[in-house]
Amino acid sequence: MEFNTICVLGLGYIGLPTASTFANKGKKVIGVDINPDVVHSLQNGEVHIYEPGLGELVKSAVKSGKLVAQLRPTFADAFIIAVPTPFHDGKSANMDYVVAAAESIVPFLRKGNLVILESTSPPLTTQELLAPILEKSGLIAGQDFFLAYSPERVLPGRILEELIENARVIGGIDRQSAEVGRDLYNVFVIGDIILTDATTAEMVKLMENTTRDVNIAIANEFSRLADRFGIDVWEAIQIANLHPRIDILQPGPGVGGHCISVDPWFLVEKAPDLTKLIKTARQVNDGQPEFVVALTKRLMKNDLNGKTIAALGMTYKPNVDDMRESPALEVVKLLEVEGTQVFAYDPFANDTECFSGVQVSNDLESVMKDAEVLIFLVGHQILRSLKAEEVKHLTTAHVVLDTINILDVEEWTSNGFQVYRLGEGFQVA
Ligand code: SAJ
């Protein structure tokens, strides 16, 4: 089946790259977002998020007239829903954006259309939540229009490559919906396209991110054990990973982002009696900022009150601008509860910006100037390439806590710093 017009709902980290990739393949794309600022900036060819290569891609799509941005959907051959699925305070999935997006399509749904949900969703969403909403149009899913779930699986920082190269799963509400979905993504996907049913596709996505979460949790738990037993977790992991069937991930200040720290909860919510391991892994990773604070406390001889700390790196992972669910922000908040004054730095902040109650500056010098301790929380390239020789002239701090193992300890030590790392069981004299 051929799709000439594609309507993409949600122009965030997934919707915008997807919309502009289709547009650059010559498809007419209507990008829809409920945020007028997003729509307005896109109309001028400007991009509101940072992702390598995305700015140029969007500019060329808008310039060619193939991508237009607007606040409401309109008639199209295919609709792709790529809106956020955050969680409520009680960790249950908030499907409000998916529901609103689906409802906004109803007046424009016609016979023969294809609707794809890409947003990460609890199992059975496509069948039990999405289909009934779309059927308010009077059309029947699988009979009058095609309906499928196709999860995005791209890695922030490599979205444009992975969108095209990764294998794509398409789970249809029936076989034909999956096949028609393949025709759509064939426009740009060069990876394998695997067809299955909608609920399997939903589970595949959740299983992938949950597996990664559990694997990071074991690395984090090892970091605490290493601390207890006075060994270096980084060295131990490196040695263990020489085993042909072992591949331990890296510990750190915790797991953030909008995917891995959220998605496992969708399974816990739907089947609390079957998800002990998944829930515990989530709690281990969520507890890691507290571990970082406990280490900082040990460094400061159990008294954090009145101390000045520079927290370096605030995004949820290196070289992205995304601060959603960032464990680094959590570390700052917990340190503040202990009575410290924290200056937070991130190269992706605009001047000084407030993220979930934390003031984040992009001026490294002013953040480090009066600090007693530097805590490295995110391995941004700019932080990795800092030279101890230069830093020592920019800060009063002599103590450094590296939670991500990015510093050359010898280099920093020889420049007068006392360097401590998460997961190495340090003692402070
Ligand atoms: N992290 C660690 N240790 C590690 C690896 C990661 O602590 O060894 C932390 C990161 O610092 C970050 C978090 O985990 O806080 C998640 O980072 P990530 O790079 O593992 O993953 P995301 O959230 O950026 O993207 C994931 C990817 N999923 C998998 O790798 C299974 C991506 O492919 C998905 O498309 C994306 O979630 C999504 O949108 O669901």
Coordinates of C-alpha atoms and ligand atoms in Angstrom, one line a residue:
M1 CA 0.0 0.0 0.0
E2 CA 1.2 3.5 -0.7
F3 CA 1.1 6.4 1.8
N4 CA 1.3 9.9 0.4
T5 CA 0.2 11.8 3.5
I6 CA 1.4 11.0 7.0
C7 CA 0.2 12.7 10.1
V8 CA 2.5 12.4 13.1
L9 CA 1.1 13.3 16.5
G10 CA 3.7 14.4 19.0
L11 CA 6.8 16.2 17.8
G12 CA 9.2 15.2 20.6
Y13 CA 12.3 13.1 20.6
I14 CA 10.7 10.4 18.5
G15 CA 7.9 12.1 16.6
L16 CA 10.0 14.8 15.2
P17 CA 12.9 12.6 13.8
T18 CA 10.2 10.2 12.4
A19 CA 8.2 13.0 10.8
S20 CA 11.3 14.7 9.2
T21 CA 12.7 11.4 8.0
F22 CA 9.5 10.6 6.2
A23 CA 9.4 14.1 4.8
N24 CA 13.0 13.8 3.5
K25 CA 11.9 10.6 1.7
G26 CA 9.4 12.7 -0.2
K27 CA 6.3 12.0 1.8
K28 CA 3.9 14.8 2.7
V29 CA 4.0 15.0 6.5
I30 CA 1.7 16.9 8.8
G31 CA 3.4 17.2 12.2
V32 CA 1.0 17.8 15.1
D33 CA 1.9 19.1 18.6
I34 CA -0.3 20.5 21.3
N35 CA 2.4 22.9 22.3
P36 CA 2.1 26.2 20.3
D37 CA 5.8 27.1 21.0
V38 CA 6.9 23.8 19.4
V39 CA 4.7 24.3 16.4
H40 CA 5.7 27.9 16.0
S41 CA 9.5 27.2 16.2
L42 CA 9.1 24.4 13.7
Q43 CA 7.2 26.6 11.3
N44 CA 10.4 28.7 11.2
G45 CA 12.6 25.6 10.7
E46 CA 13.9 25.7 14.3
V47 CA 14.2 22.7 16.5
H48 CA 13.4 22.7 20.2
I49 CA 15.4 19.6 21.2
Y50 CA 19.0 18.6 20.8
E51 CA 19.8 15.5 18.8
P52 CA 22.8 15.2 16.5
G53 CA 21.8 15.9 12.9
L54 CA 18.2 16.7 13.7
G55 CA 18.4 20.4 13.2
E56 CA 19.5 20.1 9.6
L57 CA 17.1 17.3 8.8
V58 CA 14.1 19.3 10.1
K59 CA 15.3 22.5 8.3
S60 CA 15.5 20.7 5.0
A61 CA 12.1 19.0 5.5
V62 CA 10.4 22.3 6.3
K63 CA 12.1 24.2 3.5
S64 CA 11.0 21.6 1.0
G65 CA 7.5 22.1 2.1
K66 CA 7.2 18.4 2.8
L67 CA 6.9 18.9 6.6
V68 CA 4.4 21.3 8.1
A69 CA 3.7 21.7 11.8
Q70 CA 0.3 22.5 13.2
L71 CA -1.8 22.2 16.4
R72 CA -4.5 19.8 15.1
P73 CA -4.5 16.7 12.9
T74 CA -6.1 16.6 9.5
F75 CA -7.0 14.0 6.9
A76 CA -4.1 11.7 6.1
D77 CA -3.4 8.2 4.8
A78 CA -1.5 7.2 7.9
F79 CA -1.5 8.4 11.5
I80 CA 1.5 7.8 13.8
I81 CA 1.0 8.5 17.5
A82 CA 4.3 9.3 19.2
V83 CA 3.3 11.2 22.3
P84 CA 4.7 10.7 25.8
T85 CA 3.5 8.1 28.2
P86 CA 4.8 9.3 31.6
F87 CA 3.7 7.8 34.9
H88 CA 1.6 9.2 37.7
D89 CA 3.0 9.7 41.2
G90 CA 1.9 6.2 42.1
K91 CA 4.0 4.8 39.2
S92 CA 1.0 3.9 37.1
A93 CA 1.0 4.7 33.4
N94 CA -0.5 8.1 32.4
M95 CA -2.2 7.4 29.1
D96 CA -3.8 10.8 28.9
Y97 CA -1.7 12.0 25.9
V98 CA -2.3 8.8 24.0
V99 CA -6.1 9.1 24.7
A100 CA -6.1 12.7 23.6
A101 CA -4.1 12.0 20.5
A102 CA -6.4 9.1 19.5
E103 CA -9.5 11.2 20.1
S104 CA -8.1 14.0 18.0
I105 CA -7.8 11.6 15.0
V106 CA -11.4 10.3 15.2
P107 CA -13.0 13.1 13.1
F108 CA -10.4 12.5 10.4
L109 CA -10.3 8.8 10.2
R110 CA -11.4 7.3 6.9
K111 CA -11.8 3.8 5.5
G112 CA -8.4 2.3 4.5
N113 CA -6.3 4.5 6.8
L114 CA -3.5 3.1 8.9
V115 CA -3.0 4.1 12.6
I116 CA 0.2 3.3 14.4
L117 CA 0.9 3.7 18.0
E118 CA 4.6 4.2 18.8
S119 CA 4.4 5.4 22.4
T120 CA 5.6 2.9 25.0
S121 CA 2.5 1.5 26.6
P122 CA 1.3 -1.2 29.0
P123 CA 0.4 -4.5 27.4
L124 CA -3.0 -4.6 25.7
T125 CA -3.2 -0.8 25.1
T126 CA -3.6 -1.1 21.4
Q127 CA -6.4 -3.6 21.6
E128 CA -8.2 -2.4 24.7
L129 CA -7.6 1.3 24.9
L130 CA -6.8 2.6 21.4
A131 CA -9.1 0.5 19.2
P132 CA -12.3 1.4 21.1
I133 CA -11.5 5.2 20.9
L134 CA -10.8 5.0 17.2
E135 CA -13.9 3.0 16.6
K136 CA -15.9 6.0 17.8
S137 CA -15.5 7.1 14.2
G138 CA -18.0 4.3 13.3
L139 CA -15.2 2.4 11.5
I140 CA -14.0 -1.0 12.8
A141 CA -10.3 -1.7 13.5
G142 CA -8.9 -4.4 11.3
Q143 CA -12.0 -4.2 9.1
D144 CA -12.3 -0.6 7.9
F145 CA -8.9 0.7 9.0
F146 CA -5.6 -0.8 9.9
L147 CA -4.2 -0.6 13.4
A148 CA -0.8 -1.5 14.7
Y149 CA 1.7 -1.0 17.5
S150 CA 5.3 -0.3 16.5
P151 CA 7.6 0.7 19.3
E152 CA 10.3 3.2 18.8
R153 CA 13.6 1.6 19.9
V154 CA 16.1 4.3 19.1
L155 CA 18.9 5.4 21.4
P156 CA 18.9 9.1 22.3
G157 CA 22.1 10.5 20.8
R158 CA 21.9 8.1 17.9
I159 CA 18.3 8.5 16.9
L160 CA 18.6 9.4 13.3
E161 CA 20.9 6.4 12.5
E162 CA 19.0 3.9 14.7
L163 CA 15.6 5.0 13.3
I164 CA 16.7 3.7 9.9
E165 CA 19.1 0.9 10.8
N166 CA 17.4 -0.8 13.8
A167 CA 15.1 -3.8 13.3
R168 CA 11.5 -2.6 13.6
V169 CA 8.7 -4.6 15.1
I170 CA 5.2 -4.1 13.9
G171 CA 2.4 -5.7 15.8
G172 CA -0.9 -5.6 14.0
I173 CA -4.3 -5.8 15.5
D174 CA -4.6 -8.4 12.7
R175 CA -2.1 -9.7 10.1
Q176 CA -3.1 -7.3 7.4
S177 CA -2.6 -4.3 9.7
A178 CA 1.0 -5.5 10.4
E179 CA 1.6 -6.0 6.7
V180 CA 0.3 -2.5 5.8
G181 CA 2.4 -1.1 8.6
R182 CA 5.5 -2.7 7.0
D183 CA 4.6 -0.8 3.7
L184 CA 4.8 2.4 5.7
Y185 CA 8.1 1.9 7.5
N186 CA 9.7 0.4 4.4
V187 CA 9.9 4.0 3.1
F188 CA 13.0 4.5 5.3
V189 CA 13.8 1.5 7.4
I190 CA 16.7 -0.6 6.2
G191 CA 16.8 -2.9 9.3
D192 CA 14.7 -6.0 9.4
I193 CA 11.0 -5.5 9.8
I194 CA 9.4 -8.1 11.9
L195 CA 5.7 -8.6 12.0
T196 CA 3.8 -9.9 15.0
D197 CA 0.6 -9.1 16.9
A198 CA 0.0 -5.9 18.8
T199 CA 0.3 -7.2 22.3
T200 CA 3.6 -9.1 21.6
A201 CA 5.0 -5.9 20.1
E202 CA 4.0 -4.0 23.3
M203 CA 5.7 -6.6 25.4
V204 CA 8.8 -6.7 23.3
K205 CA 9.4 -3.0 23.9
L206 CA 8.8 -3.3 27.7
M207 CA 11.0 -6.4 27.9
E208 CA 13.9 -4.7 26.2
N209 CA 13.9 -1.7 28.6
T210 CA 13.2 -3.8 31.6
T211 CA 16.0 -6.1 30.9
R212 CA 18.4 -3.2 30.6
D213 CA 17.1 -1.7 33.9
V214 CA 17.6 -5.0 35.7
N215 CA 21.1 -5.3 34.3
I216 CA 22.0 -1.8 35.4
A217 CA 20.6 -2.6 38.8
I218 CA 22.9 -5.5 39.3
A219 CA 25.8 -3.3 38.3
N220 CA 24.7 -0.7 40.9
E221 CA 24.2 -3.4 43.5
F222 CA 27.8 -4.6 42.8
S223 CA 29.0 -1.1 43.3
R224 CA 27.6 -1.1 46.8
L225 CA 29.0 -4.5 47.6
A226 CA 32.4 -3.4 46.3
D227 CA 32.2 -0.4 48.6
R228 CA 31.4 -2.7 51.5
F229 CA 34.2 -5.1 50.8
G230 CA 36.8 -2.5 49.9
I231 CA 37.4 -3.5 46.3
D232 CA 37.2 -1.6 43.0
V233 CA 34.0 -2.4 41.2
W234 CA 35.2 -1.0 37.9
E235 CA 38.2 -3.3 37.9
A236 CA 36.1 -6.3 39.0
I237 CA 33.6 -5.7 36.2
Q238 CA 36.3 -5.4 33.7
I239 CA 37.7 -8.7 34.8
A240 CA 34.3 -10.5 35.0
N241 CA 33.5 -9.3 31.5
L242 CA 36.4 -11.2 30.1
H243 CA 34.2 -14.3 30.7
P244 CA 32.7 -15.1 27.3
R245 CA 29.1 -15.2 28.6
I246 CA 29.2 -12.2 31.1
D247 CA 28.5 -8.6 30.1
I248 CA 28.0 -6.5 33.2
L249 CA 26.9 -2.9 32.6
Q250 CA 28.3 0.2 34.3
P251 CA 27.2 1.4 37.8
G252 CA 26.6 5.1 38.3
P253 CA 24.4 7.6 40.1
G254 CA 21.2 5.8 38.9
V255 CA 19.0 5.3 35.9
G256 CA 17.2 8.2 34.3
G257 CA 15.5 9.2 31.1
H258 CA 12.0 8.9 30.0
C259 CA 12.3 5.2 29.0
I260 CA 14.2 2.8 31.2
S261 CA 13.3 4.4 34.5
V262 CA 9.6 4.5 33.6
D263 CA 8.7 1.5 31.4
P264 CA 9.3 -1.3 33.9
W265 CA 6.6 0.2 36.1
F266 CA 4.1 -0.5 33.3
L267 CA 4.6 -4.2 33.9
V268 CA 4.6 -3.9 37.6
E269 CA 1.3 -2.0 37.4
K270 CA -0.4 -4.6 35.2
A271 CA 0.9 -7.6 37.1
P272 CA 2.1 -6.7 40.6
D273 CA 2.0 -10.3 41.7
L274 CA 4.5 -11.4 39.0
T275 CA 7.0 -8.7 39.0
K276 CA 9.1 -8.9 42.2
L277 CA 12.4 -8.8 40.4
I278 CA 11.5 -6.0 38.1
K279 CA 10.2 -3.9 41.0
T280 CA 13.3 -4.5 43.1
A281 CA 15.6 -3.6 40.3
R282 CA 13.7 -0.3 39.9
Q283 CA 14.1 0.4 43.6
V284 CA 17.8 -0.4 43.5
N285 CA 18.3 2.0 40.7
D286 CA 16.1 4.7 42.2
G287 CA 18.1 4.3 45.5
Q288 CA 21.5 5.0 43.8
P289 CA 21.3 8.8 44.3
E290 CA 21.1 8.1 48.0
F291 CA 24.2 6.0 47.8
V292 CA 26.0 8.9 46.1
V293 CA 24.9 11.2 48.9
A294 CA 26.1 8.7 51.5
L295 CA 29.5 8.6 49.8
T296 CA 29.7 12.4 49.8
K297 CA 28.8 12.4 53.4
R298 CA 31.6 9.9 54.1
L299 CA 34.0 12.2 52.2
M300 CA 33.0 15.2 54.4
K301 CA 33.4 13.2 57.6
N302 CA 29.7 12.8 58.1
D303 CA 28.9 16.4 58.1
L304 CA 27.4 17.9 54.9
N305 CA 25.8 20.9 56.6
G306 CA 27.0 24.2 55.3
K307 CA 29.3 22.6 52.7
T308 CA 29.5 23.9 49.1
I309 CA 29.4 21.4 46.4
A310 CA 29.7 21.6 42.6
A311 CA 27.6 18.9 40.9
L312 CA 28.8 18.4 37.4
G313 CA 26.5 17.0 34.7
M314 CA 22.7 17.1 35.2
T315 CA 21.2 15.3 32.2
Y316 CA 20.1 11.7 32.5
K317 CA 23.1 10.5 30.5
P318 CA 26.1 11.8 28.5
N319 CA 25.9 14.1 25.5
V320 CA 22.1 14.5 25.4
D321 CA 20.1 17.5 26.6
D322 CA 17.4 15.6 28.3
M323 CA 17.0 16.0 32.1
R324 CA 13.8 13.9 32.5
E325 CA 14.0 11.6 35.5
S326 CA 17.7 12.5 35.8
P327 CA 19.4 10.9 38.9
A328 CA 21.9 13.7 39.0
L329 CA 19.0 16.2 39.8
E330 CA 18.0 13.8 42.5
V331 CA 21.5 13.8 44.0
V332 CA 21.4 17.6 44.1
K333 CA 18.0 17.6 45.8
L334 CA 19.2 15.1 48.4
L335 CA 22.4 17.0 49.1
E336 CA 20.4 20.2 49.6
V337 CA 18.2 18.3 52.2
E338 CA 21.5 17.6 54.0
G339 CA 22.1 21.4 54.3
T340 CA 24.7 21.8 51.5
Q341 CA 24.8 24.6 49.0
V342 CA 25.0 22.9 45.6
F343 CA 26.0 24.6 42.4
A344 CA 24.8 22.5 39.5
Y345 CA 26.4 22.5 36.0
D346 CA 25.4 21.1 32.7
P347 CA 26.7 22.1 29.3
F348 CA 23.2 21.6 27.8
A349 CA 21.5 24.2 30.1
N350 CA 20.7 27.5 28.6
D351 CA 22.4 30.1 30.9
T352 CA 20.8 29.2 34.2
E353 CA 17.7 27.1 33.9
C354 CA 15.5 25.5 36.5
F355 CA 14.8 21.7 36.1
S356 CA 12.5 20.1 38.6
G357 CA 13.4 22.6 41.3
V358 CA 17.2 22.6 40.6
Q359 CA 19.0 25.6 39.2
V360 CA 21.4 24.4 36.5
S361 CA 24.0 26.7 35.0
N362 CA 26.1 26.2 31.9
D363 CA 29.0 28.2 33.3
L364 CA 31.4 25.7 34.6
E365 CA 33.8 28.2 36.1
S366 CA 31.3 30.0 38.3
V367 CA 29.9 26.6 39.4
M368 CA 33.3 25.3 40.5
K369 CA 34.8 28.5 41.9
D370 CA 33.9 28.3 45.6
A371 CA 33.2 24.6 45.8
E372 CA 34.8 22.3 48.4
V373 CA 33.9 19.1 46.5
L374 CA 33.4 18.4 42.8
I375 CA 31.0 15.6 42.1
F376 CA 31.1 14.2 38.6
L377 CA 27.7 12.8 37.7
V378 CA 27.4 12.6 33.9
G379 CA 30.2 11.6 31.5
H380 CA 29.7 14.5 29.0
Q381 CA 32.5 14.8 26.6
I382 CA 33.3 18.2 27.9
L383 CA 33.7 16.9 31.4
R384 CA 35.8 13.9 30.4
S385 CA 38.2 16.2 28.6
L386 CA 38.8 18.5 31.6
K387 CA 42.4 18.9 32.4
A388 CA 43.2 18.7 36.2
E389 CA 46.0 21.1 35.6
E390 CA 43.5 23.8 34.4
V391 CA 40.8 22.9 36.9
K392 CA 43.0 23.4 39.9
H393 CA 43.2 27.1 39.0
L394 CA 39.5 27.4 38.7
T395 CA 38.3 25.9 42.0
T396 CA 39.0 25.9 45.7
A397 CA 38.0 22.3 45.8
H398 CA 40.6 19.6 46.6
V399 CA 38.2 16.7 46.9
V400 CA 36.6 15.0 43.9
L401 CA 34.0 12.3 43.8
D402 CA 33.7 10.5 40.5
T403 CA 30.5 8.5 40.3
I404 CA 31.0 7.4 36.7
N405 CA 34.7 6.6 36.5
I406 CA 35.7 9.2 33.9
L407 CA 38.7 10.7 35.6
D408 CA 42.3 9.8 35.2
V409 CA 43.0 9.3 38.9
E410 CA 46.8 9.7 38.6
E411 CA 46.5 12.9 36.6
W412 CA 44.1 14.5 39.1
T413 CA 46.1 13.2 42.1
S414 CA 49.3 14.6 40.8
N415 CA 47.6 18.0 40.5
G416 CA 46.7 18.0 44.2
F417 CA 43.2 16.5 44.1
Q418 CA 42.0 13.7 46.4
V419 CA 40.0 11.6 44.0
Y420 CA 37.4 9.1 45.3
R421 CA 35.2 6.9 43.1
L422 CA 31.8 5.3 43.6
G423 CA 32.2 1.6 44.1
E424 CA 35.8 1.5 45.3
G425 CA 35.3 1.2 49.1
F426 CA 37.3 4.3 49.9
Q427 CA 38.2 5.3 53.5
V428 CA 38.7 8.9 54.4
A429 CA 41.6 9.6 56.8
Ligands
SAJ1 N1 23.0 3.6 32.4 C1 23.8 3.1 33.5 N2 24.7 2.2 33.2 C2 24.9 1.6 32.0 C3 24.1 2.1 30.9 C4 23.1 3.1 31.2 O1 23.7 3.6 34.6 O2 25.7 0.7 31.8 C5 22.0 4.7 32.7 C6 22.2 5.9 31.9 O3 23.2 6.8 32.4 C7 20.8 6.5 31.8 C8 20.0 5.2 31.8 O4 20.8 4.2 32.3 O5 20.6 7.2 33.0 C9 19.4 4.9 30.5 O6 20.3 5.1 29.5 P1 20.5 4.1 28.2 O7 21.5 4.7 27.3 O8 20.6 2.7 28.7 O9 19.0 4.1 27.5 P2 18.0 5.3 27.0 O10 17.0 5.4 28.1 O11 18.7 6.5 26.5 O12 17.4 4.5 25.8 C10 16.7 3.3 26.0 C11 17.2 2.3 24.9 N3 16.8 0.9 25.3 C12 17.6 -0.1 25.3 O13 18.8 0.0 25.2 C13 17.1 -1.4 25.7 C14 16.7 2.7 23.5 O14 17.0 1.7 22.6 C15 15.2 2.8 23.6 O15 14.7 3.2 22.3 C16 14.9 3.9 24.6 O16 15.3 3.5 25.9 C17 13.4 4.2 24.6 O17 13.0 5.2 24.0 O18 12.6 3.4 25.1

